[in-house]
Short mmCIF file of C-alpha atoms and ligand atoms in Angstrom, two decimals:
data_model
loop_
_atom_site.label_atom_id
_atom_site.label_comp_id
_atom_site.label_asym_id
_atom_site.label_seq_id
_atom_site.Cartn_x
_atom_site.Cartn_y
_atom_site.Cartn_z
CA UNK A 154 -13.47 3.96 -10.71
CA UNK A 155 -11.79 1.68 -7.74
CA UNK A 156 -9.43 2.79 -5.29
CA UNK A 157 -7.04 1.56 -3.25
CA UNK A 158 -4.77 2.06 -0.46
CA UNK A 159 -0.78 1.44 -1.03
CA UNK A 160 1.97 2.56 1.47
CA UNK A 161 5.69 1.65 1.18
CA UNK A 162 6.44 0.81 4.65
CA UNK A 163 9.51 2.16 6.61
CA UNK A 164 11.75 -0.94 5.32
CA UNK A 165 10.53 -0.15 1.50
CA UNK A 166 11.74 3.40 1.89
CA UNK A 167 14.88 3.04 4.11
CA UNK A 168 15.83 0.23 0.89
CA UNK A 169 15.09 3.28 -1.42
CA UNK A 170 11.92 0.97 -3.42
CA UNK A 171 9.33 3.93 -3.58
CA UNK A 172 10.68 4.46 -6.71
CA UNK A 173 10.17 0.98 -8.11
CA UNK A 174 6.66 0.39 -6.53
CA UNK A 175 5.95 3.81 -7.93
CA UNK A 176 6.99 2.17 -11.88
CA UNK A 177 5.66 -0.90 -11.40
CA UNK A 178 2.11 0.71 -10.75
CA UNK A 179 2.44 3.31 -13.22
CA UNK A 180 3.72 0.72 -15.71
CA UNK A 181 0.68 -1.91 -15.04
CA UNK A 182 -1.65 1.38 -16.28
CA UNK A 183 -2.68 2.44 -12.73
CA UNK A 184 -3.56 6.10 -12.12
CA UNK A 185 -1.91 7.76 -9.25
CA UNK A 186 -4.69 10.17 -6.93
CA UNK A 187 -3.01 10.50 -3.69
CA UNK A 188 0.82 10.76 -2.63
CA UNK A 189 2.70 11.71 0.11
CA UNK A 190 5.70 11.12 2.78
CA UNK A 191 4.98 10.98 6.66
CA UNK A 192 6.01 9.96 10.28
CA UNK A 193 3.38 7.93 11.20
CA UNK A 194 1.68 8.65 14.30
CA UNK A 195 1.20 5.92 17.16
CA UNK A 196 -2.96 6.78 16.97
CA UNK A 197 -2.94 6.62 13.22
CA UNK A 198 -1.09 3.08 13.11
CA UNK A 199 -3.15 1.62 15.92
CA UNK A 200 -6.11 2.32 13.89
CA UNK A 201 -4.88 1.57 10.25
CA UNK A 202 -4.07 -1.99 11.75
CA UNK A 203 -7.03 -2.18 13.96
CA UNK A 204 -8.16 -5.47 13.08
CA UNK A 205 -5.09 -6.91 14.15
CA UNK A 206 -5.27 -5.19 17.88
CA UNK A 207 -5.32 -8.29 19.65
CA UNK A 208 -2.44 -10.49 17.89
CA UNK A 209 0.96 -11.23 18.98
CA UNK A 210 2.71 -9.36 16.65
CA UNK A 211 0.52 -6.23 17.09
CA UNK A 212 3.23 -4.03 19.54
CA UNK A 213 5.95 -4.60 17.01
CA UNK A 214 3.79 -3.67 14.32
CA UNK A 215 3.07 -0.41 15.73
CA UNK A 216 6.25 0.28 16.18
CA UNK A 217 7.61 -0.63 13.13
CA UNK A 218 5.33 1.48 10.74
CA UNK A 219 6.04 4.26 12.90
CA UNK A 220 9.74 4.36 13.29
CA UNK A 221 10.63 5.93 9.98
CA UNK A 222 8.97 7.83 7.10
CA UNK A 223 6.19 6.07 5.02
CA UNK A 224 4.59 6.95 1.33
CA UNK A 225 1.27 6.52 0.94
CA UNK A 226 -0.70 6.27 -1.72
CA UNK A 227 -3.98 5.90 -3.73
CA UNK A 228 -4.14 4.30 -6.79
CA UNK A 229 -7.24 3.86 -9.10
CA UNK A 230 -8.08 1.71 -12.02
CA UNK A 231 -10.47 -1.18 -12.76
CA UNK A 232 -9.94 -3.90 -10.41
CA UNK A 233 -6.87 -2.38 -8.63
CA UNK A 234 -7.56 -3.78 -5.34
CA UNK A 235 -6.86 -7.32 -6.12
CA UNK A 236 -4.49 -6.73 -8.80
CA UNK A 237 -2.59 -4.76 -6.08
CA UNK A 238 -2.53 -7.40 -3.60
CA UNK A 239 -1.19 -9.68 -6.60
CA UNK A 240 1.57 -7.23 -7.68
CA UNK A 241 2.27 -7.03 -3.81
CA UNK A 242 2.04 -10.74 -3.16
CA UNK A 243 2.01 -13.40 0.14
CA UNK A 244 1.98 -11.57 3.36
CA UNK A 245 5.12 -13.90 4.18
CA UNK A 246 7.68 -12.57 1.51
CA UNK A 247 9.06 -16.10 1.61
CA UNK A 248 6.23 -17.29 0.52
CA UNK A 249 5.22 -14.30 -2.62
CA UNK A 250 5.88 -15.27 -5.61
CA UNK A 251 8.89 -14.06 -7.49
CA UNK A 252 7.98 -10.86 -9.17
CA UNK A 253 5.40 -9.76 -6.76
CA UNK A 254 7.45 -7.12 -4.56
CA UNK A 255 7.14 -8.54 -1.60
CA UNK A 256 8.48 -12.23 -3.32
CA UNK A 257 11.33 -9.91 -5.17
CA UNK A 258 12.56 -7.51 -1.80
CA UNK A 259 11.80 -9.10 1.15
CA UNK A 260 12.85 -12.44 3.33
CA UNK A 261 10.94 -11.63 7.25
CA UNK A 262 7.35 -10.97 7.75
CA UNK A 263 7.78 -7.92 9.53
CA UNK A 264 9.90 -6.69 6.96
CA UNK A 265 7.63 -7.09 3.86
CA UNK A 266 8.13 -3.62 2.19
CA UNK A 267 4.34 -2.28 1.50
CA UNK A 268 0.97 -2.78 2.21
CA UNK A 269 -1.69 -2.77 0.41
CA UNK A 270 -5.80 -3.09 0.92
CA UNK A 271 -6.98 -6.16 1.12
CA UNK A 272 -10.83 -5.37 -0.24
CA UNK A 273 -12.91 -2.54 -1.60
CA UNK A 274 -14.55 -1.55 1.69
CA UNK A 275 -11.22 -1.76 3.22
CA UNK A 276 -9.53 0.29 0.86
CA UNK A 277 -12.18 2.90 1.09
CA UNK A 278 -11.89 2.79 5.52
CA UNK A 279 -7.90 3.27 4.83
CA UNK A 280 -8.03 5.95 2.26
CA UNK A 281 -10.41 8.03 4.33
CA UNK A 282 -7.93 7.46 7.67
CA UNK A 283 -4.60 8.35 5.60
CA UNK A 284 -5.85 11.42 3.25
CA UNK A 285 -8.19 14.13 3.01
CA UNK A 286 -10.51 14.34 0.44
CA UNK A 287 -8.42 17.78 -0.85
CA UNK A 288 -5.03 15.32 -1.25
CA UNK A 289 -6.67 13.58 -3.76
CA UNK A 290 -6.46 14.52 -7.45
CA UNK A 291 -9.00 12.84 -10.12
CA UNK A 292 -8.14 13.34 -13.48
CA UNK A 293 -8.20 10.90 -16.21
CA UNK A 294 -5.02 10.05 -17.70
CA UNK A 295 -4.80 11.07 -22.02
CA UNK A 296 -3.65 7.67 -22.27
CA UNK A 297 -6.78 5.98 -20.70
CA UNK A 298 -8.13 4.74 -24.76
CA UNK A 299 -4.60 2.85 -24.75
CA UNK A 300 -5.05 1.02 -21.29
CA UNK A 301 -8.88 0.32 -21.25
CA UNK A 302 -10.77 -1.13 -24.27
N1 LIG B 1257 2.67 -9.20 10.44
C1 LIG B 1257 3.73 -9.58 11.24
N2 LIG B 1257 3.76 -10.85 11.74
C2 LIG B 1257 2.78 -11.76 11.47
C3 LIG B 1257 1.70 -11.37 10.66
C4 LIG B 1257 1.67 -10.09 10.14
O1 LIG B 1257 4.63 -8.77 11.48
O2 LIG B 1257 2.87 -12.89 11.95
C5 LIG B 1257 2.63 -7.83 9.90
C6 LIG B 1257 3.08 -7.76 8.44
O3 LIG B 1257 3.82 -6.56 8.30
C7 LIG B 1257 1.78 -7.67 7.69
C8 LIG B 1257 0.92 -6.87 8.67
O4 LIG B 1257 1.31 -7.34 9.95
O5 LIG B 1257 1.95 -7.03 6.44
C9 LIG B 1257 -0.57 -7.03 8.50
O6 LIG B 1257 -0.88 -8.41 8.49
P1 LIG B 1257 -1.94 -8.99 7.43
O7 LIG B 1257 -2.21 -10.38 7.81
O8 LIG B 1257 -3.08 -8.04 7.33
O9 LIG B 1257 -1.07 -9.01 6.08
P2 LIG B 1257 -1.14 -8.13 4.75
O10 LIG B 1257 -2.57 -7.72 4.55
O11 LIG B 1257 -0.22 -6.95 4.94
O12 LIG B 1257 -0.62 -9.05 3.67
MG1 LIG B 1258 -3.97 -6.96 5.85
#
């Protein structure tokens, strides 16, 4: 079964949304493997946003994710890397759609509540960076026959 990568970024828990990114995942059928609160070290964000090493924005980046607690997460279900990046929406939140969190919480870029994988192969690269393979839980949910056909 797919995996992904989710963390609720310092802004998203400061605003007190783990909770609602939390329902709306659970709600949507989504299986939760893989929680957990943390200060984010400067090594650890430098890498999780390693692709990005040579923008602009990177500095402020890094110091953004790691000035306050973030929850990460792994979710799993079929197809639950794109249909997180759809529940998350546009990277600008002025430009996500309503009801996407990002369209329904957030104005700034660098503000834009959670992250989320942006492919398979990513998601994989990010899970194995934020979690040990002992933080992660599979079980199959009772209510799987009344999510999947
Ligand atoms: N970001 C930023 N300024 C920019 C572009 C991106 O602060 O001009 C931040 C923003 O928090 C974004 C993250 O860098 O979520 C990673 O950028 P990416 O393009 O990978 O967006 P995402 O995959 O998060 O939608
Ligand atoms: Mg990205």
């Amino acid at each position: 079964m797919e995996r992904t990568f989710i963390a609720v970024k310092p802004d998203g828990v400061q605003r007190g949304l783990v909770g609602e990114v939390i329902r709306r995942f659970e709600a949507k059928g989504f299986t939760l493997v893989g929680l957990k609160l943390l200060q984010v070290s400067k090594d650890l964000a430098e890498q999780h946003y390693g692709e990005h090493q040579e923008k602009p924005f990177f500095p402020g980046l890094v110091a953004f994710i790691t000035s306050g607690p973030v929850v990460a997460m792994v979710w799993e279900g079929k197809g639950v890397v794109a249909a997180a990046r759809k529940m998350i929406g546009a990277t600008n939140p002025l430009n996500s759609e309503p009801g996407t969190l990002r369209g329904d919480y957030g104005i700034d870029i660098g503000r834009n509540i959670i992250h989320g994988s942006d492919a398979v192969e990513t998601a994989q690269r990010e899970i194995g960076l934020w979690f040990q393979s002992e933080e992660l839980a599979s079980w199959e949910p009772s209510l799987s026959s009344w999510i999947y056909e």
